[in-house]
CSV table of C-alpha atoms and ligand atoms in Angstrom, one decimal:
chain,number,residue,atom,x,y,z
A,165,UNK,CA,-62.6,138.3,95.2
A,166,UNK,CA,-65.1,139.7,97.6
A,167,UNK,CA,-63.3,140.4,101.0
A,168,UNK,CA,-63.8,138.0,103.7
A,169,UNK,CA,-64.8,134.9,101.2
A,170,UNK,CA,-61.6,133.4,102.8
A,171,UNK,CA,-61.9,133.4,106.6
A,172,UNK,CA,-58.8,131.9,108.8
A,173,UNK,CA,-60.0,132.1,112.5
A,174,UNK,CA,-57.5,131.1,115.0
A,175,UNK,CA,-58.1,130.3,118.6
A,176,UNK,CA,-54.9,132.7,119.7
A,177,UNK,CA,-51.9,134.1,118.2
A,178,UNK,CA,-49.6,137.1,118.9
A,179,UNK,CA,-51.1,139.2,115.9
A,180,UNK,CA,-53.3,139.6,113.5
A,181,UNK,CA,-50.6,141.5,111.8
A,182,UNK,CA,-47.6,139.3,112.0
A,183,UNK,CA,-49.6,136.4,110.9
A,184,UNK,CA,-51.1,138.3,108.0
A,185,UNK,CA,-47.5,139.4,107.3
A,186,UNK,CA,-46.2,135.7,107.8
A,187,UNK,CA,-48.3,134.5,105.2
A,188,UNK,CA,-47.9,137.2,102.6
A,189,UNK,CA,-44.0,136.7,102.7
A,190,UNK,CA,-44.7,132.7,102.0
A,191,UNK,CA,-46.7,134.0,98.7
A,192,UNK,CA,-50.1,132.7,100.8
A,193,UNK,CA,-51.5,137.0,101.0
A,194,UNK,CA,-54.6,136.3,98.7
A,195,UNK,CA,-56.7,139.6,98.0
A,196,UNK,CA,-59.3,139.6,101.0
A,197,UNK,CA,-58.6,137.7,103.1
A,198,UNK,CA,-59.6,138.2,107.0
A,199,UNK,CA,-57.4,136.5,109.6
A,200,UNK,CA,-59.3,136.8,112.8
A,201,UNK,CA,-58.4,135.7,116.4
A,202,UNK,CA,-60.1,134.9,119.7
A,203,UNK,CA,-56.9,135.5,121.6
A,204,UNK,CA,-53.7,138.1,120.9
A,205,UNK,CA,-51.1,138.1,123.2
A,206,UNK,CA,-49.3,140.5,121.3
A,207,UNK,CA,-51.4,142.8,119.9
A,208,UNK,CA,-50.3,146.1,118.9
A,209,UNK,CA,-51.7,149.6,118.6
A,210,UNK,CA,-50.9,152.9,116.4
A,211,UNK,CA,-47.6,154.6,117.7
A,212,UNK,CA,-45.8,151.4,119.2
A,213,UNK,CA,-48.5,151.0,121.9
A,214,UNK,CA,-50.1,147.7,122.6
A,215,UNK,CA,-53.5,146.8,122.2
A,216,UNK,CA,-55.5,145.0,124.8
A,217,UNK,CA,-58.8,143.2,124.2
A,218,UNK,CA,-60.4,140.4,126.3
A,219,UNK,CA,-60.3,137.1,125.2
A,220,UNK,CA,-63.4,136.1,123.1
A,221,UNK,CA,-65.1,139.4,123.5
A,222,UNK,CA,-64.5,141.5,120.8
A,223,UNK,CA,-63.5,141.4,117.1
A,224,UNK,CA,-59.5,141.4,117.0
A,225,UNK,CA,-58.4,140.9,112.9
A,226,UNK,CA,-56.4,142.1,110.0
A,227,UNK,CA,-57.3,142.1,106.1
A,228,UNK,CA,-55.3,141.7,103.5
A,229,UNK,CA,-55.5,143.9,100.3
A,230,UNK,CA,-53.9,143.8,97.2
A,231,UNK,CA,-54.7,147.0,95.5
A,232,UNK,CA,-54.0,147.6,92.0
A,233,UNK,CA,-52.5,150.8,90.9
A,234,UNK,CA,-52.6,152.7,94.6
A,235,UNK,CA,-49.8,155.1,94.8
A,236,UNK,CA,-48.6,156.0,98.0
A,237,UNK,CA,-49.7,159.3,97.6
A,238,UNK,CA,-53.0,158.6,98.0
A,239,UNK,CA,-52.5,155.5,100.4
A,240,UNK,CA,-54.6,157.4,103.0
A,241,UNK,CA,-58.4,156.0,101.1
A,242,UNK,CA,-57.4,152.7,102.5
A,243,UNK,CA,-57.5,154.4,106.2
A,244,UNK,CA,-60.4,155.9,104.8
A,245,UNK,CA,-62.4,153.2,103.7
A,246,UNK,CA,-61.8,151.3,107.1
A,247,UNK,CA,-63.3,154.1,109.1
A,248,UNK,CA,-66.0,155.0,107.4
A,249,UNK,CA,-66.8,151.2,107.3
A,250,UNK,CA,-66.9,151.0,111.0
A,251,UNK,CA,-68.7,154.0,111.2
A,252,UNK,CA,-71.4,152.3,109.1
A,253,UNK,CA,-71.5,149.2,111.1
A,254,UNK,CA,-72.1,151.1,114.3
A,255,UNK,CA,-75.1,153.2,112.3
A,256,UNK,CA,-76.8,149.6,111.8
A,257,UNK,CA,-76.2,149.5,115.5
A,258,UNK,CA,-78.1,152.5,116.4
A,259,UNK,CA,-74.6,154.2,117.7
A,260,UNK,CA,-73.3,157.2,116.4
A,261,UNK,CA,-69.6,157.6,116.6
A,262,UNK,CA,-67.0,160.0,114.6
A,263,UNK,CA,-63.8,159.2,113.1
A,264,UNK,CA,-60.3,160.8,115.2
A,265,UNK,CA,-57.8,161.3,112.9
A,266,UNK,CA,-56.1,159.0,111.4
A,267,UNK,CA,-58.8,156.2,112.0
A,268,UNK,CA,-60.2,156.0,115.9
A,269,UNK,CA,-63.6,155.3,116.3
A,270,UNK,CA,-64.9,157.1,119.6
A,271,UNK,CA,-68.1,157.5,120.5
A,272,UNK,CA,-68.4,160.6,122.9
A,273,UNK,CA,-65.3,160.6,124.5
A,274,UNK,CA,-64.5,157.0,124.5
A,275,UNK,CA,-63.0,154.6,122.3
A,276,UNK,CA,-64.8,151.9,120.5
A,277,UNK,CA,-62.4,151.0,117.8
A,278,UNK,CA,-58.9,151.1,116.6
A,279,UNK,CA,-56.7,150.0,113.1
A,280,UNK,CA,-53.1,149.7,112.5
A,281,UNK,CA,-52.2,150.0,108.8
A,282,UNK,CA,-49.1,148.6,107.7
A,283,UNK,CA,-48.4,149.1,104.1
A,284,UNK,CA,-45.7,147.6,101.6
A,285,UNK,CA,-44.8,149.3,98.5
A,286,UNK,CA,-43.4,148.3,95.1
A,287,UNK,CA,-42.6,151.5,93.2
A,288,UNK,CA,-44.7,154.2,93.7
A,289,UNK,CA,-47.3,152.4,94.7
A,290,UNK,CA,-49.1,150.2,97.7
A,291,UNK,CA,-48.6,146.5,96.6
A,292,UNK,CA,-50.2,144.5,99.5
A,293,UNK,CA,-52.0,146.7,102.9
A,294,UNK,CA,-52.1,144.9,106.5
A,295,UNK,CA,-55.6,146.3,108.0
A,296,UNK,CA,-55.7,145.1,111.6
A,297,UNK,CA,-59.0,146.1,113.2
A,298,UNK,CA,-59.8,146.0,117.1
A,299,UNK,CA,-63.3,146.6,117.7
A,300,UNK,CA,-64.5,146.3,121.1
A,301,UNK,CA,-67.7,144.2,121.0
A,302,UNK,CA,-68.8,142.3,123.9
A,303,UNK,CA,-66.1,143.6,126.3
A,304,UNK,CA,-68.1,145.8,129.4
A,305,UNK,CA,-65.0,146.6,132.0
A,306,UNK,CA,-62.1,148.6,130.3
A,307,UNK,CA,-60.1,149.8,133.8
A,308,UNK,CA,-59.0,153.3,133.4
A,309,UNK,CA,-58.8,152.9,129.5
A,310,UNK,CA,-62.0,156.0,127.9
A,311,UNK,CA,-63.1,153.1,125.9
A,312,UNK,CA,-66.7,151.6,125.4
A,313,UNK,CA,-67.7,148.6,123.2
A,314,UNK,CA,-71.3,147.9,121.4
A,315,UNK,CA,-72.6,145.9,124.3
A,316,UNK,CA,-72.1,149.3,126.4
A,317,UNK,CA,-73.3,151.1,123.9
A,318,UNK,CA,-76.7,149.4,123.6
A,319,UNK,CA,-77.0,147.2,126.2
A,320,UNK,CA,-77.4,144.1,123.8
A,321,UNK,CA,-75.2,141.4,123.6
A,322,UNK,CA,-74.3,140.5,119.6
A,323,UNK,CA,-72.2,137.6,118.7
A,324,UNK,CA,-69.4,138.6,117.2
A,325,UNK,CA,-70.0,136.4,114.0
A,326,UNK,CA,-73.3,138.8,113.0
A,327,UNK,CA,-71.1,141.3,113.8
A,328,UNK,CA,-68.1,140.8,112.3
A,329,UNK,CA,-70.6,139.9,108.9
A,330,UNK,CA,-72.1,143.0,108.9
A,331,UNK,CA,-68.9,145.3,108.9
A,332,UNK,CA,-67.7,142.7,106.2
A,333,UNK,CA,-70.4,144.0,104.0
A,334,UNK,CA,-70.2,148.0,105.2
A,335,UNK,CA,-66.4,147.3,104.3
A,336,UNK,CA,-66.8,145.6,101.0
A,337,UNK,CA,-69.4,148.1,100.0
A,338,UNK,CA,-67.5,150.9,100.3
A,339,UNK,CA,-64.6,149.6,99.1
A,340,UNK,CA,-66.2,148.8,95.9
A,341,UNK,CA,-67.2,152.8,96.1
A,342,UNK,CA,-63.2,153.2,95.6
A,343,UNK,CA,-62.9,150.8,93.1
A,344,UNK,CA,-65.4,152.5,91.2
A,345,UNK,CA,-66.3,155.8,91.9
A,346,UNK,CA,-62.2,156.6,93.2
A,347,UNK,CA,-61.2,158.7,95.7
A,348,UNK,CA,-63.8,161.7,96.2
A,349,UNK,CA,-67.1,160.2,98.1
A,350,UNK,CA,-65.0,158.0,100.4
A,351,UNK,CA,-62.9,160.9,101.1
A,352,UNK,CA,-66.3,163.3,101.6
A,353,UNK,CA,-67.4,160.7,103.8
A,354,UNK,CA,-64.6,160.4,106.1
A,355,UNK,CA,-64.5,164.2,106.4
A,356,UNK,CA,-68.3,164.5,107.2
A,357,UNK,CA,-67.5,162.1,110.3
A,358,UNK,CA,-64.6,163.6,111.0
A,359,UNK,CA,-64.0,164.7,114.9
A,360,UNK,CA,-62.6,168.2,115.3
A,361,UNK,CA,-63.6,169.2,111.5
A,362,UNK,CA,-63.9,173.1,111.7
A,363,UNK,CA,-63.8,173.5,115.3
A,364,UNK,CA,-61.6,175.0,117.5
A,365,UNK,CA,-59.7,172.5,118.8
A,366,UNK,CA,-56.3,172.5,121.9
A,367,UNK,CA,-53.6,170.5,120.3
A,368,UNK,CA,-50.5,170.0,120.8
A,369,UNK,CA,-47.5,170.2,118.3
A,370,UNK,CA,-43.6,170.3,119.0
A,371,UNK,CA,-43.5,174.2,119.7
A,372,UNK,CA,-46.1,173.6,122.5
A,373,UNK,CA,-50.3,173.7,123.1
A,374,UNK,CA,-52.6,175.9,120.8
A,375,UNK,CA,-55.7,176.4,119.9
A,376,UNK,CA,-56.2,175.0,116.2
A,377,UNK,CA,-59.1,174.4,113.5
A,378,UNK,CA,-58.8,170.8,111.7
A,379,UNK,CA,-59.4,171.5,107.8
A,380,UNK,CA,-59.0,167.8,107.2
A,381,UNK,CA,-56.8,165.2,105.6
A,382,UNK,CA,-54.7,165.4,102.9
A,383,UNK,CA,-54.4,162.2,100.2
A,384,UNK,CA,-51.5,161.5,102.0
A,385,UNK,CA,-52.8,161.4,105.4
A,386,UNK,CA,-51.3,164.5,107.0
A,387,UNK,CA,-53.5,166.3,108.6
A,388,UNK,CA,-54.4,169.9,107.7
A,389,UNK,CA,-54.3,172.5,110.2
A,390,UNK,CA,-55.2,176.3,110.9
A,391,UNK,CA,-52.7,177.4,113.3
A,392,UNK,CA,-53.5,181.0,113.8
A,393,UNK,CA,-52.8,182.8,110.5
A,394,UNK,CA,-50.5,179.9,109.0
A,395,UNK,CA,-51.3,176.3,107.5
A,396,UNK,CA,-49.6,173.6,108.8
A,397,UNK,CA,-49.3,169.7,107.9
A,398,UNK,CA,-48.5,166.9,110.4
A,399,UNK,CA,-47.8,163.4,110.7
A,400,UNK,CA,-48.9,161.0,113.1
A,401,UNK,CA,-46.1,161.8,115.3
A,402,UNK,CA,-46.2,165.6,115.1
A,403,UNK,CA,-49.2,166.6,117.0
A,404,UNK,CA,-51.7,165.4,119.4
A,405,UNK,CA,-54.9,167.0,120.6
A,406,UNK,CA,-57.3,167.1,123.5
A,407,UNK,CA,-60.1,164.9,123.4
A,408,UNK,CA,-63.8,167.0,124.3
A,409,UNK,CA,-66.8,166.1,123.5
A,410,UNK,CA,-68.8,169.3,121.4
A,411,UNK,CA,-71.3,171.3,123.3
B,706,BTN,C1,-54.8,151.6,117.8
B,706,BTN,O1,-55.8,152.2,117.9
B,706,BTN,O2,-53.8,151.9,118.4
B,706,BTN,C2,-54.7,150.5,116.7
B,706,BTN,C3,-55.2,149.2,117.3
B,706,BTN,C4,-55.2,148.1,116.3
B,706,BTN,C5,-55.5,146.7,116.9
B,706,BTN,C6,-55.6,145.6,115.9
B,706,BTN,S1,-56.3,144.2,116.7
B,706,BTN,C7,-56.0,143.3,115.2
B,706,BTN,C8,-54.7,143.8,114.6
B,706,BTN,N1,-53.6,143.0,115.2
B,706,BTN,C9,-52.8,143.8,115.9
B,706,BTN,O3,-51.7,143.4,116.5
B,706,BTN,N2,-53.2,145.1,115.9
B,706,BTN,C10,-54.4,145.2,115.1
């Protein structure tokens, strides 16, 4: 089943994620479905933050996916696949924007686009992956938030149904790259997009700032880093880094 044949749109709710986690404990979690809301008033970001979007604006929704045989170990092509999707939509947009580790979307210094993956597992592997997807769309004040949307971006307004459409097919394209191809161009992609890649970077890790190069992502999502002559993996938690734009 192609993802987004099954659309439930709902005027507002508190998250695209409980709801898509409501239905997949009553059995209802079909393969591709999109759950998509005008209004959150509970919306959640990566790292226990919240995520804010104005009513009616922008594109606030979570997917459901079934894969088969995904082991955890490699549960980071589904983090993957979402960014380089929204990368693509933006391309068809005229915007170029790179991919912050895990799976921002900033264009310049400001950010157009988050996700908040939420995986269950059976065995060793991913049984059913919550993709919630904020994508700031038709939203033009953002307070003291470094955040843009695609109407700032290019001065058009878009309704968020051609919108949402297009990054249905970027997504289902690429996914179908996964399915058939595996792991390797999704994960070439991601890394050709990736911000930091290579570059001297500050950051930020428990034993204080530094100046690091990003060699990438592991399978597993922990990102790879140079830290003067040693190697060094971190989760999410473990490290943070300044956002600059490149010269
Ligand atoms: C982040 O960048 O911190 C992740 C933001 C994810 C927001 C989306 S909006 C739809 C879905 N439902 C939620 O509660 N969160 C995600």
């Amino acid at each position: 089943m192609s993802i987004g044949s099954k659309i439930i749109h709902l005027a507002s709710v508190d998250s695209t994620n409980n709801y898509a986690a409501t239905l997949i404990s009553e059995g209802k979690g079909m393969h591709g479905t999109v759950i998509l809301a005008d209004e959150q008033n509970a919306g959640r970001g990566q790292r226990g933050a919240v995520w804010l979007s104005k009513p009616g604006e922008n594109l606030t929704m979570s997917i459901i996916l079934t894969p088969d045989n995904l082991s955890v170990l490699n549960q980071f092509v589904i983090s993957q696949v979402v960014a380089v999707s929204i990368h693509d939509l933006l391309r068809k947009f005229g915007i170029s924007s790179r991919i912050k580790w895990p799976n921002d979307i900033y264009v310049e210094n400001r950010k157009i686009a988050g996700v908040l993956i939420e995986n269950q597992l059976k065995g060793g592997n991913i049984s059913v992956s919550i993709v919630g997807i904020g994508m700031n769309i038709g939203q033009m004040e953002f307070g003291d938030l470094q955040a843009t949307s695609l109407r700032r971006e290019t001065g058009e307004f878009n309704q968020l149904q051609e919108v949402l459409f297009s990054f249905l097919e970027s997504f289902n394209r690429l996914w179908q790259l996964y399915l058939i191809k595996g792991t390797n161009e999704i994960n070439s992609l991601y890394h050709e997009h990736l911000y930091g890649k290579n570059i001297l970077t500050e950051m930020k890790d428990s034993e204080g700032v530094f100046h690091g190069i990003i060699l990438g992502v592991e399978p597993n999502g922990k990102l790879k880093v140079q830290k003067r002559e040693e190697i060094k993996m971190y989760d999410l938690k473990e490290i943070s880094f300044i956002f600059r734009n490149e010269p």
